Coordinates of C-alpha atoms and ligand atoms in Angstrom, one line a residue:
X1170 CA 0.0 0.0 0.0
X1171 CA 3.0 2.3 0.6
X1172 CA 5.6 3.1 -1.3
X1173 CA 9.0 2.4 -0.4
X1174 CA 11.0 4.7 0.6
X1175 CA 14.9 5.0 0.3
X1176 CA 16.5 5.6 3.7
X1177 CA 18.9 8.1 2.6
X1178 CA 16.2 10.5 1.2
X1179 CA 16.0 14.0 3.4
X1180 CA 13.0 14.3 5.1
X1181 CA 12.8 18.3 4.6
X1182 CA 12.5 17.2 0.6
X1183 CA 9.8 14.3 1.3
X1184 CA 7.8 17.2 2.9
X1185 CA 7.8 19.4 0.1
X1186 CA 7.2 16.8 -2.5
X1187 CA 3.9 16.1 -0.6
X1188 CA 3.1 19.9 -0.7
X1189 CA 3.4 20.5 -3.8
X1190 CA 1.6 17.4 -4.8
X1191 CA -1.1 19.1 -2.2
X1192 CA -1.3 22.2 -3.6
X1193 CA -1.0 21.1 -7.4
X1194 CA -4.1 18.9 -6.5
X1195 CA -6.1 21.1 -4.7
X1196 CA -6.1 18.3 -2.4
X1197 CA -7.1 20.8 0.5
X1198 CA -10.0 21.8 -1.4
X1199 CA -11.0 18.7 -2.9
X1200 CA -11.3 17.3 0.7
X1201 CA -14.1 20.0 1.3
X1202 CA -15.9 19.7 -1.8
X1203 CA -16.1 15.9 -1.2
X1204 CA -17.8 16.6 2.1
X1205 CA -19.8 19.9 1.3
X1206 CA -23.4 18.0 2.8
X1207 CA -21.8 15.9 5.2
X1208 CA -22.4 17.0 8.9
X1209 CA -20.5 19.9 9.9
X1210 CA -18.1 20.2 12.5
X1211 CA -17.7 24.0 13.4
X1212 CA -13.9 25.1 14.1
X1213 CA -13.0 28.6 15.4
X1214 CA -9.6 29.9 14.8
X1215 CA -8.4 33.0 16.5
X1216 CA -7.3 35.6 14.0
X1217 CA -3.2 36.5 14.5
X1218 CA -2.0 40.0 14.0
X1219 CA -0.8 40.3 11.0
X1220 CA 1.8 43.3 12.5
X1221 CA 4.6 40.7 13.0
X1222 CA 6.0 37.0 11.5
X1223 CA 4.7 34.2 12.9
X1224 CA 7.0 32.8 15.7
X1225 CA 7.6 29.3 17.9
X1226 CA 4.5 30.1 19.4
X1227 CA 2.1 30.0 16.3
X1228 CA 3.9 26.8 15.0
X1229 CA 2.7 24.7 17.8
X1230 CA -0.3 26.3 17.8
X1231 CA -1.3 25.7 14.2
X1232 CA 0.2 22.1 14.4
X1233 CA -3.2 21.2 17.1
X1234 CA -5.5 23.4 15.1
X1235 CA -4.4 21.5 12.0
X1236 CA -4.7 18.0 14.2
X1237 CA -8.3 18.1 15.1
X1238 CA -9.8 19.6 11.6
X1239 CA -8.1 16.7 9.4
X1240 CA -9.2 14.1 12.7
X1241 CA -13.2 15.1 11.7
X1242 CA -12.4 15.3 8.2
X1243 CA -11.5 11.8 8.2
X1244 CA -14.1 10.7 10.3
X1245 CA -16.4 12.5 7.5
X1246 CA -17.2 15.9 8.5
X1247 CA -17.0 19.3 6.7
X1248 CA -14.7 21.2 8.4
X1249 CA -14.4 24.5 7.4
X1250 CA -11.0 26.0 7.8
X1251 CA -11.0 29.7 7.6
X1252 CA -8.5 32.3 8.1
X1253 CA -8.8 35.3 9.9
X1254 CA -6.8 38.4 10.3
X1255 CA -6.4 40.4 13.7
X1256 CA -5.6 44.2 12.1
X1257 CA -7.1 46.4 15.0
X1258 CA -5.9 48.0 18.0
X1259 CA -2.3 48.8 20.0
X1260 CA -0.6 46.5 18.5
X1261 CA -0.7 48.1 14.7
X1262 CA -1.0 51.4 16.1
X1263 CA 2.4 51.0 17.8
X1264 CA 4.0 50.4 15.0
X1265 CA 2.7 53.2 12.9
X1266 CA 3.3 55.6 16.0
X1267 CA 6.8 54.5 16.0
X1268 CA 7.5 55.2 12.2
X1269 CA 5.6 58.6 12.9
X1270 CA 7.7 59.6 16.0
X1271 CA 4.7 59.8 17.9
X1272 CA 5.3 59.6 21.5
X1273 CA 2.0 60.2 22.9
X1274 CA -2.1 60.5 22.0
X1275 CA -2.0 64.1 21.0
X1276 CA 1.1 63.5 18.5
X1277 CA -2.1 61.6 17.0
X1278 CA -4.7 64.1 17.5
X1279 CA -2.1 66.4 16.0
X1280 CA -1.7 64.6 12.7
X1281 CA -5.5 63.4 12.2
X1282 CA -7.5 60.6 13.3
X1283 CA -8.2 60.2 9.4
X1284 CA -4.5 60.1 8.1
X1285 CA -3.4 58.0 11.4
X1286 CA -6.0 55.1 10.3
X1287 CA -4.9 55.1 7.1
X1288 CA -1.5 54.6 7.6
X1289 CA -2.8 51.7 10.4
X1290 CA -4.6 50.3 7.2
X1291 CA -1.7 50.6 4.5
X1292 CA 0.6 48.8 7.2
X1293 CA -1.4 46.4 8.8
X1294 CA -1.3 43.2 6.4
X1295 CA 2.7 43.3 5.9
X1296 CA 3.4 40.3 7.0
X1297 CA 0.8 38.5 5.2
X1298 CA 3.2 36.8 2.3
X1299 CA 5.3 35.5 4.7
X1300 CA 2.6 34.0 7.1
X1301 CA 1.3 32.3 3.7
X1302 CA 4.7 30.7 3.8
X1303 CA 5.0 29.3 6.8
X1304 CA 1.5 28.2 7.5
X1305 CA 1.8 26.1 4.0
X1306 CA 5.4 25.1 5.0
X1307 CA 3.9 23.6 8.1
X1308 CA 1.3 21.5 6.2
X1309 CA -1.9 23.4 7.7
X1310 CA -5.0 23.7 5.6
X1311 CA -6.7 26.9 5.7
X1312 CA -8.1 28.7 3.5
X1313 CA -6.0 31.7 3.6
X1314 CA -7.0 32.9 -0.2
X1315 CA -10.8 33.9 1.1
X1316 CA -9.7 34.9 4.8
X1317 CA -11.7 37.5 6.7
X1318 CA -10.0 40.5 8.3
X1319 CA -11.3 42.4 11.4
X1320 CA -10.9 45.7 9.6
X1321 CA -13.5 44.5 7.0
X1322 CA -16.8 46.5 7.1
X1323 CA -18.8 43.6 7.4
X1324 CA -17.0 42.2 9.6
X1325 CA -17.0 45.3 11.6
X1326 CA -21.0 45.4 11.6
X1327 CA -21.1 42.1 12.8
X1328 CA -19.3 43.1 15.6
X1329 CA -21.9 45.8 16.4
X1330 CA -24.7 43.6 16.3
X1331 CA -22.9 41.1 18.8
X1332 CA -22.5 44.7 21.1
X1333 CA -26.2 45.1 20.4
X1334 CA -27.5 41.7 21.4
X1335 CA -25.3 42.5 24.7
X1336 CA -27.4 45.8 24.5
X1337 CA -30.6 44.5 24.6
X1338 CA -29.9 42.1 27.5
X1339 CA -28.9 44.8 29.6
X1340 CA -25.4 43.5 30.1
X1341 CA -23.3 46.5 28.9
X1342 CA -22.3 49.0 31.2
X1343 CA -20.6 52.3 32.0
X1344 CA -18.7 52.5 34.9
X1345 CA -17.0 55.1 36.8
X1346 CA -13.8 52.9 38.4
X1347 CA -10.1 52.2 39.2
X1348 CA -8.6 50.4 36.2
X1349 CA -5.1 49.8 35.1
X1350 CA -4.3 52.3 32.1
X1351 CA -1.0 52.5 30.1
X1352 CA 0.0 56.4 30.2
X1353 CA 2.2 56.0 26.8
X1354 CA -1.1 54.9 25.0
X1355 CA -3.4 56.7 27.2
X1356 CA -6.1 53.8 27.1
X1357 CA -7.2 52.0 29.6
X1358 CA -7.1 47.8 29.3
X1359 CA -8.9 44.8 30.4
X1360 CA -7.6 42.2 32.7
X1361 CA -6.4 39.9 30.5
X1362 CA -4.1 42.3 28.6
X1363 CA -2.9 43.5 32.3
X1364 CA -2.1 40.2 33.2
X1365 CA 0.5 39.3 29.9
X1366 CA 2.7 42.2 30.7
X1367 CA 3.6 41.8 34.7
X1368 CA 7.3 42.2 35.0
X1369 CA 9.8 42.0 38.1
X1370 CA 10.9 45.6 39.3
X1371 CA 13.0 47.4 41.8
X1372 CA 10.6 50.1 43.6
X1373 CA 11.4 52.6 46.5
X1374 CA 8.4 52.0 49.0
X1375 CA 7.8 54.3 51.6
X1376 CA 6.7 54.1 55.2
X1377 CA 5.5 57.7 55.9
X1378 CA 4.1 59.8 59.0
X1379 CA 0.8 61.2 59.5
X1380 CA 0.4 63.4 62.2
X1381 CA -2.8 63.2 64.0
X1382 CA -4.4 66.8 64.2
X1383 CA -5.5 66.6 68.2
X1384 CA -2.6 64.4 69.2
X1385 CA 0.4 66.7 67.7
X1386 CA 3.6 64.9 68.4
X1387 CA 1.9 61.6 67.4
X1388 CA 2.1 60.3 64.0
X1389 CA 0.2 57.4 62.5
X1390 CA 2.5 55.1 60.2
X1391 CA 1.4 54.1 56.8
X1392 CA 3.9 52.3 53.8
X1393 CA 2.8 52.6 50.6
X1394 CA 5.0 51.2 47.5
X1395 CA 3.7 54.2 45.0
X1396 CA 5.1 57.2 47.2
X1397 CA 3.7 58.9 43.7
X1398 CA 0.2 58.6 44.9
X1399 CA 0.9 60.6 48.3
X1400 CA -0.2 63.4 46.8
X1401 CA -3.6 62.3 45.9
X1402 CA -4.3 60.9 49.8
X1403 CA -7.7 61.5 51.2
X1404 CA -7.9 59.1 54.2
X1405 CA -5.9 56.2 56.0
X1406 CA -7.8 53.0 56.9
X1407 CA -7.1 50.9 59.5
X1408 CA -8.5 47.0 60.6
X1409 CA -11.5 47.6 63.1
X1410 CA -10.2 44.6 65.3
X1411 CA -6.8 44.5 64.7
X1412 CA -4.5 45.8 67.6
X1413 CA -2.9 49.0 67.2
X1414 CA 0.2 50.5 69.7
X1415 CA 1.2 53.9 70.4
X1416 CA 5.0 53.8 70.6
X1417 CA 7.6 56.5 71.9
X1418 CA 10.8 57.1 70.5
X1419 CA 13.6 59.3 70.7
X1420 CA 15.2 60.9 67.9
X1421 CA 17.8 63.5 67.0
X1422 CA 15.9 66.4 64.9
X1423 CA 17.9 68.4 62.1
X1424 CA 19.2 70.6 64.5
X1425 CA 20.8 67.6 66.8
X1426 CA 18.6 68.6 69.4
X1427 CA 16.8 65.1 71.1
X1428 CA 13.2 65.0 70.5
X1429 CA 10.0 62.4 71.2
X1430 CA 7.9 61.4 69.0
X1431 CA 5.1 59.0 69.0
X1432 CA 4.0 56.4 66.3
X1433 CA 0.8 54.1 65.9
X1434 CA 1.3 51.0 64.4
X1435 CA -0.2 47.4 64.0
X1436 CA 1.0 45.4 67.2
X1437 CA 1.7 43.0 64.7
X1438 CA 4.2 45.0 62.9
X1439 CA 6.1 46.0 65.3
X1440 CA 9.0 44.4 65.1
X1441 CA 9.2 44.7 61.7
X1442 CA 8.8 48.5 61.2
X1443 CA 10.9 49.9 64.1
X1444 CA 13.6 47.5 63.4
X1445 CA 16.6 48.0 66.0
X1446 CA 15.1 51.8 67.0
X1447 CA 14.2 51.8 70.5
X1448 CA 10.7 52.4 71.8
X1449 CA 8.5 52.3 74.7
X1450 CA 4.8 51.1 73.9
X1451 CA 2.6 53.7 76.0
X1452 CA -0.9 52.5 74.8
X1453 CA -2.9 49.7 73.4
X1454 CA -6.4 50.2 71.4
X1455 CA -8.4 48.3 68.4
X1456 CA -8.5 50.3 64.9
X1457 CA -12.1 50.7 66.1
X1458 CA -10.9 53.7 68.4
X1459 CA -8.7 55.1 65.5
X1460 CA -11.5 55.4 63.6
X1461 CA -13.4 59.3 63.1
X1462 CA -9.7 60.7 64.0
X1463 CA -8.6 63.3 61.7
X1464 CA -4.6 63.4 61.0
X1465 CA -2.7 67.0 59.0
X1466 CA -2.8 66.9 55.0
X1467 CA 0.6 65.6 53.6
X1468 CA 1.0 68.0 50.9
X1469 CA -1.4 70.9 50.8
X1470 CA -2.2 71.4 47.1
X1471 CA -6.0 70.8 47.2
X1472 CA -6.7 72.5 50.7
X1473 CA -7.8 75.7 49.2
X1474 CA -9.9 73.9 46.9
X1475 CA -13.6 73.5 46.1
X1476 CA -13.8 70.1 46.7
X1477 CA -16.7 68.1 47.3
X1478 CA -16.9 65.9 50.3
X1479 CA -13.9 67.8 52.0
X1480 CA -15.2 67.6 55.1
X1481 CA -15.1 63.4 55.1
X1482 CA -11.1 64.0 54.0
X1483 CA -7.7 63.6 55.9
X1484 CA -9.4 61.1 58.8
X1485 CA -9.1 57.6 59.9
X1486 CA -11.6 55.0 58.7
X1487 CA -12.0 51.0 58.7
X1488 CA -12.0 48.8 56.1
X1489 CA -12.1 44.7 55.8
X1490 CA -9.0 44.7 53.2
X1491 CA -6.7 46.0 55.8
X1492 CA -4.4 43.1 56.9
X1493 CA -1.6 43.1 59.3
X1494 CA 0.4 41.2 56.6
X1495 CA 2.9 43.9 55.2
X1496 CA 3.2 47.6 55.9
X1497 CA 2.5 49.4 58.9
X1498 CA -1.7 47.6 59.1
X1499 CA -2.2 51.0 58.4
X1500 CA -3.2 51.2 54.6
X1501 CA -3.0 54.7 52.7
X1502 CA -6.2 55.6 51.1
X1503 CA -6.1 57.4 46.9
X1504 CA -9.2 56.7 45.9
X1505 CA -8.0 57.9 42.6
X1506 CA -5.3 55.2 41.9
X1507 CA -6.7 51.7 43.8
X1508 CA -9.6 49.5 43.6
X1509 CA -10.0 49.2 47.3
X1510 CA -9.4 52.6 47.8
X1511 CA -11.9 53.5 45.2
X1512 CA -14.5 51.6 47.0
X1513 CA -13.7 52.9 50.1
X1514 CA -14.1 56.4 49.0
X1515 CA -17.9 55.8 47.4
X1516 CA -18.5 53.9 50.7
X1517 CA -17.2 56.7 52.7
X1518 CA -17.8 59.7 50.7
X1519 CA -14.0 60.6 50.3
X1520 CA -13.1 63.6 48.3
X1521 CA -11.6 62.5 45.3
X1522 CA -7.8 63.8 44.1
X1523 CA -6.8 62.6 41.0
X1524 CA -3.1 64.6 40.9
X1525 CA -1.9 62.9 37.6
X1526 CA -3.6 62.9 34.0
X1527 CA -4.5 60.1 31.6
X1528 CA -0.9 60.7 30.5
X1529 CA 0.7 59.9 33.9
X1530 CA 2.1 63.7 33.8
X1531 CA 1.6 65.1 37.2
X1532 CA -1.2 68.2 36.9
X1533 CA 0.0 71.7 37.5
X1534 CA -2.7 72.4 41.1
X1535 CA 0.6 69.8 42.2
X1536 CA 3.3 73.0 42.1
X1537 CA 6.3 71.2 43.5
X1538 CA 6.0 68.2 40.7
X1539 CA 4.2 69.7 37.7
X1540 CA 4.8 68.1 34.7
X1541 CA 6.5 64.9 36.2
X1542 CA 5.8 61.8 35.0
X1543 CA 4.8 59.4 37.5
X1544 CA 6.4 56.4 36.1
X1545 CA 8.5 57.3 33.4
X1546 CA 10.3 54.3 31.0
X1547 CA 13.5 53.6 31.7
X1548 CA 13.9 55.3 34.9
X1549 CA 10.5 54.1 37.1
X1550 CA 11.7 55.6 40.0
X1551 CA 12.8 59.1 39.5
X1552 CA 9.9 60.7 40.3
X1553 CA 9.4 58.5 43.7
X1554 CA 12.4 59.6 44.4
X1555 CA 11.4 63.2 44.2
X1556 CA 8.3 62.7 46.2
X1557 CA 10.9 61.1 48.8
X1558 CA 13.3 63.6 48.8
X1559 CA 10.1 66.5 49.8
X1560 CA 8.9 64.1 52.4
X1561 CA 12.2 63.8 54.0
X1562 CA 12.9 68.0 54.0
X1563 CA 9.2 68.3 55.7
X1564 CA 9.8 65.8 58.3
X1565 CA 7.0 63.4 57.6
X1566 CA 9.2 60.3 56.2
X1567 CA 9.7 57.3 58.9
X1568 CA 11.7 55.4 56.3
X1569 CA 12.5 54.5 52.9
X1570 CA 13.6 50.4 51.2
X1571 CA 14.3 49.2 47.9
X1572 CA 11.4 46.5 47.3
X1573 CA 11.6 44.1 44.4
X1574 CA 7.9 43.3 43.1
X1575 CA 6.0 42.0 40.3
X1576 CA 4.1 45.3 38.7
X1577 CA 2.4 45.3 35.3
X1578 CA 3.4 47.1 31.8
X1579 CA 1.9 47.7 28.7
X1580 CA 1.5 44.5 26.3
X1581 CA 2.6 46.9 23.7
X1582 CA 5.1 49.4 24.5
X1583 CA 6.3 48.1 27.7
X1584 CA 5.0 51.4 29.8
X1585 CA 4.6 50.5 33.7
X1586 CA 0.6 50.5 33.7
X1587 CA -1.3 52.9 36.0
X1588 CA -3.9 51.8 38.5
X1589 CA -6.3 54.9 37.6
X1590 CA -10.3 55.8 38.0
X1591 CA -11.3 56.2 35.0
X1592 CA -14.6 55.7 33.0
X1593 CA -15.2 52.8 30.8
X1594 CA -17.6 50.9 28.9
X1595 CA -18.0 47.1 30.7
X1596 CA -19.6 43.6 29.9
X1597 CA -21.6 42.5 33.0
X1598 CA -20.3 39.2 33.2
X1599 CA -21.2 39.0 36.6
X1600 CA -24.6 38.6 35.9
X1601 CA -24.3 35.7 33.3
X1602 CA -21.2 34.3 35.2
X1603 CA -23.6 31.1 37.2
X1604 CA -25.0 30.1 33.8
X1605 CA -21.1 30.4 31.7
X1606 CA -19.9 28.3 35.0
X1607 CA -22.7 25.7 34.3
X1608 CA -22.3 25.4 31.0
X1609 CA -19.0 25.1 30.9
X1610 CA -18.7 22.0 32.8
X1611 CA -20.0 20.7 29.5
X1612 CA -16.5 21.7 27.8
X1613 CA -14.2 18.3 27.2
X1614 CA -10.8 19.7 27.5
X1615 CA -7.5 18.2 26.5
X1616 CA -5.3 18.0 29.0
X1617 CA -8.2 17.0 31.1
X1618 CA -6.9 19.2 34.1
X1619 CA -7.3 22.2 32.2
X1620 CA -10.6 21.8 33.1
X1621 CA -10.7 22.7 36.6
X1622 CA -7.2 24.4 36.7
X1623 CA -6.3 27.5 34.5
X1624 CA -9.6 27.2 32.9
X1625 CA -12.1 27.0 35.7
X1626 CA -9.8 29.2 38.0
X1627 CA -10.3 31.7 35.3
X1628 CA -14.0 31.5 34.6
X1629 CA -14.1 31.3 38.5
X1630 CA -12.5 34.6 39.1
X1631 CA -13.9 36.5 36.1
X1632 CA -15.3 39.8 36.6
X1633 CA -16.5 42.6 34.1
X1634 CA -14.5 42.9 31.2
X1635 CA -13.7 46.0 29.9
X1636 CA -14.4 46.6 26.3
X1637 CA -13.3 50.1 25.5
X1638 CA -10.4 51.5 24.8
X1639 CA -9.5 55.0 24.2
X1640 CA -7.9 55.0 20.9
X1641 CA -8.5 55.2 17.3
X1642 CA -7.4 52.2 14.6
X1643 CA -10.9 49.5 16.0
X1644 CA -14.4 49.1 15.8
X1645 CA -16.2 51.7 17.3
X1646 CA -19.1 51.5 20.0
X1647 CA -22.0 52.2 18.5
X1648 CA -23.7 53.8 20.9
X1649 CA -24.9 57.5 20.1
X1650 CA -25.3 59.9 22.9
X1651 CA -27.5 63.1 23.0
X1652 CA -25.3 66.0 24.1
X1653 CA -28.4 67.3 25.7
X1654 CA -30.4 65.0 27.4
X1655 CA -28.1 61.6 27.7
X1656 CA -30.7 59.3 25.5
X1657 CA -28.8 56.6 24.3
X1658 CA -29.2 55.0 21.3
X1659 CA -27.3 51.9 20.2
X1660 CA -27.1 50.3 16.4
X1661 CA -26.7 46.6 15.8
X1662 CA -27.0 46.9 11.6
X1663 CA -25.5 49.8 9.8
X1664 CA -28.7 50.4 7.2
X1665 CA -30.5 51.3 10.6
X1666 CA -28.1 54.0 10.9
X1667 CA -27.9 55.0 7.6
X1668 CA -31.5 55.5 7.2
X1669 CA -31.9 58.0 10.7
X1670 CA -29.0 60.0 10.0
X1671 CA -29.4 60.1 5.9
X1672 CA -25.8 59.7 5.1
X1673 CA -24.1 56.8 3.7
X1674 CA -21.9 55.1 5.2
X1675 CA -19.1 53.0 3.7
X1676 CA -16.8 52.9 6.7
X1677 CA -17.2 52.2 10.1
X1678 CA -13.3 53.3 11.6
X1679 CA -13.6 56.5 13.7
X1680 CA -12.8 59.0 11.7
X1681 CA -16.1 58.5 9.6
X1682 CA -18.7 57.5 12.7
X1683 CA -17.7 60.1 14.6
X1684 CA -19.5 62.5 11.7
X1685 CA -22.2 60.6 11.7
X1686 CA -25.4 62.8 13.7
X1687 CA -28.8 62.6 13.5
X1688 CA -31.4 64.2 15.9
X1689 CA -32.3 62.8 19.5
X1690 CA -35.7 60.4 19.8
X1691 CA -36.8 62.7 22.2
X1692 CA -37.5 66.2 21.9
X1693 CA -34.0 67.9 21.9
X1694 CA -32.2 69.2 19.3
X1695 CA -29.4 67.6 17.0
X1696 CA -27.5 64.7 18.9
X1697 CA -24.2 64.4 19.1
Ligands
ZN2150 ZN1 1.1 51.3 26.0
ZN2151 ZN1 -31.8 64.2 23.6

């Protein structure tokens, strides 16, 4: 049944001869025509970018997604084998910024939203020959002749009514909240692109003093590994049950003179925080009596401000995430720049200090640090260090460490990420998260422990996933807004469009939607 085959024959050239026998046969398609009313066994490939050449990574890949379509094949199916191209978002639009010089969003801004997307669409299928090579080198059928790409208006409007269906469910959201942005692209980013760029670094962390506005002389203790955020401090919160010390010390001020001073700290942590000083504890209490104290501003930028909920700012409150753990059990409150602290701070009715832009550039109310950025490339720490050095002059630093952690960056362009309120558009998994956790015990997955281990530990810690990003080379939300009154309106097939706002529309990038008006359902005047 076989042929023989001589030994000594390379095994690279056997390959090839079988290709091109392959390809002159149209053996690929052949085996789909053969099956075209056979059952169908559905197979969904995710798109790669076509922005870079197919590495390692793809290879093995493409070897299991070849595997299991020929396995059905065989068995009689019709598998359909399409190909896909990913040509949206940060990845192409790095590269373009990069040939442009572009450092930043308003380099785009600057050159036109119009002319930026065009370049992304000139640039984005470079790589495309070569992919063709290697996915036929590899022996994988696809059918990369009629492949869809994500840029394609069709394509496009199918991904506005698959928002829409979300839509109608009522399981897409707008939420005000603390989300991990990259300042370099100035977008925010969902979890699973925060989670592929975490890298080791070397951070200054600070343990710095509070003083306590009725008990001067005492200073409450509280470490905090973004000194950066300081500024932006509203409250401290402490563990209600958790046992706090007062502890005296003697120290040598800046004029050599001795001096006492008293700090409150977790029982707990001690030992760890005053290290070999010496100290004398002169009083026990639970966070619970902390709590409702009020303790002097660090930096007194916003003091003279309007800002609402003031009164609620600068005291000591309790929270459940406060551990005794690391730090001081003392845990410093931005509700600008933390999840927990962001919660807090609706809980609690904090005033809200957001010091830094979308851009990570410290904002000019900030005098001392205007124009800093909070953590620039290269050189994460400079600006810590500059927050450190004004702590230290004004007496309110206990202590300073080098402290080695795991911190995210961009996926793209390597920027430390910023944890950052910000507004965003969400999928409320949340809501449909029992049923996907049901239904997914129906999955067979090879290796079997996938099932319960990185799989189901994912689906079991999934939260909302946020779907917008501030940008410009993607499909647009299609959600209209009325400027005047807020009514919503939300288009899941482009003719629906074209037929309130009387323009055609041939594009849906945002250059071209964002032109697109028509006037508001209710009584107001033109949309926006
Ligand atoms: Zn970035
Ligand atoms: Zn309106």
């Amino acid at each position: 049944m076989f042929k023989k085959i001589d030994p000594k024959t390379p095994l690279p050239k056997m390959e090839e001869e079988i290709l091109k026998f392959w390809n002159e046969n149209k053996i690929f398609e052949k085996s789909l025509e053969n099956r075209k009313d056979a059952k169908k066994y559905s197979f969904y490939d995710g798109p790669p970018f076509a922005t870079g050449m197919p590495h390692y990574g793809h290879i093995v890949g493409s070897a299991m997604k070849d595997t299991v379509p020929r396995y059905w094949t065989m068995r009689g199916y019709y598998v359909e084998r399409k190909w896909g191209w990913d040509c949206h978002g940060l990845p192409i639009e790095n590269i373009v910024e990069k040939e442009l010089g572009s450092n930043a969003k308003k380099d785009i801004e600057k050159i036109g939203v119009e002319k930026f997307n065009d370049l992304c669409r000139s640039k984005v299928l470079q790589y495309v020959e070569d992919w063709k090579k290697v996915i036929n080198r590899l022996g994988r059928w696809a059918d990369m002749e009629n492949g869809y790409k994500t840029m394609d208006f069709s394509y496009m409007e199918s991904v506005w009514w698959v928002f829409k269906q979300l839509w109608d469910k009522g399981l897409i959201y707008e939420s005000y909240r603390s989300m991990h942005i990259c300042p370099r692209c100035e977008t925010t980013l969902s979890q699973s692109e925060v989670a592929e760029g975490y890298q080791t670094i070397k951070d200054l962390s600070a343990t710095v003093k509070f003083e306590l506005s009725e008990e001067k002389g005492t200073y409450v203790l509280a470490w905090t590994t973004t000194p950066w955020t300081l500024i932006g401090n509203v409250a401290l919160a402490v563990g209600k049950d958790i046992d706090y010390v007062y502890v005296e010390t003697t120290l040598t001020d800046e004029k050599g003179e001795l001096k006492d001073e008293i700090y409150v700290i977790a029982k707990d942590r001690l030992a760890q925080v005053m290290g070999d000083r010496k100290y004398q504890i002169v009083r026990e209490i639970k966070g619970s009596d902390l709590a409702g104290k009020s303790y002097a501003p660090m930096f007194s930028y916003y003091q003279e401000k309007d800002l609402k909920n003031k009164e609620n700012g600068w005291k000591i409150y309790t929270a459940d995430f406060v551990t005794t753990q690391d730090g001081t059990g003392i845990v410093h409150i931005a509700p600008a720049f933390g999840e927990d602290d962001m919660e807090l701070g609706k809980k609690m009715q904090l005033p809200f200090v957001q010091h830094v832009g979308m851009d990570g550039i410290i904002k000019e109310e900030a005098t001392d640090f205007f124009g800093l950025n909070v953590k620039p490339v290269g050189n994460h720490q400079a600006t810590d260090i500059e927050i450190i050095k004004y702590l230290s002059r004004n007496n309110v630093l206990f202590s300073k460490e080098k402290y080695e952690h795991s911190y995210p960056h961009c996926w793209r362009c390597e920027t430390p990420l910023l944890n950052y309120a910000t507004s965003s558009w969400f999928v409320d998994v949340l809501k449909i998260k029992a049923r996907a956790l049901e239904t997914a015990k129906k999955i067979s997955w090879t290796p079997a422990h996938i099932k319960e281990g990185r799989f189901g530990k994912w689906m079991e810690g999934a939260r909302d996933w946020s779907i917008s990003r501030q940008r410009f080379w993607a499909s647009v939300i299609p959600i209209w807004k009325c400027d005047k009154c807020g009514e919503m309106k939300v288009f899941g097939e482009v003719a629906e469009l074209e037929k309130i706002s009387g323009q055609k529309i041939t594009d849906l990038h945002k250059h071209i939607v964002d032109g697109v008006t028509f006037k508001c359902g209710k009584t107001c005047l033109p949309a926006g």
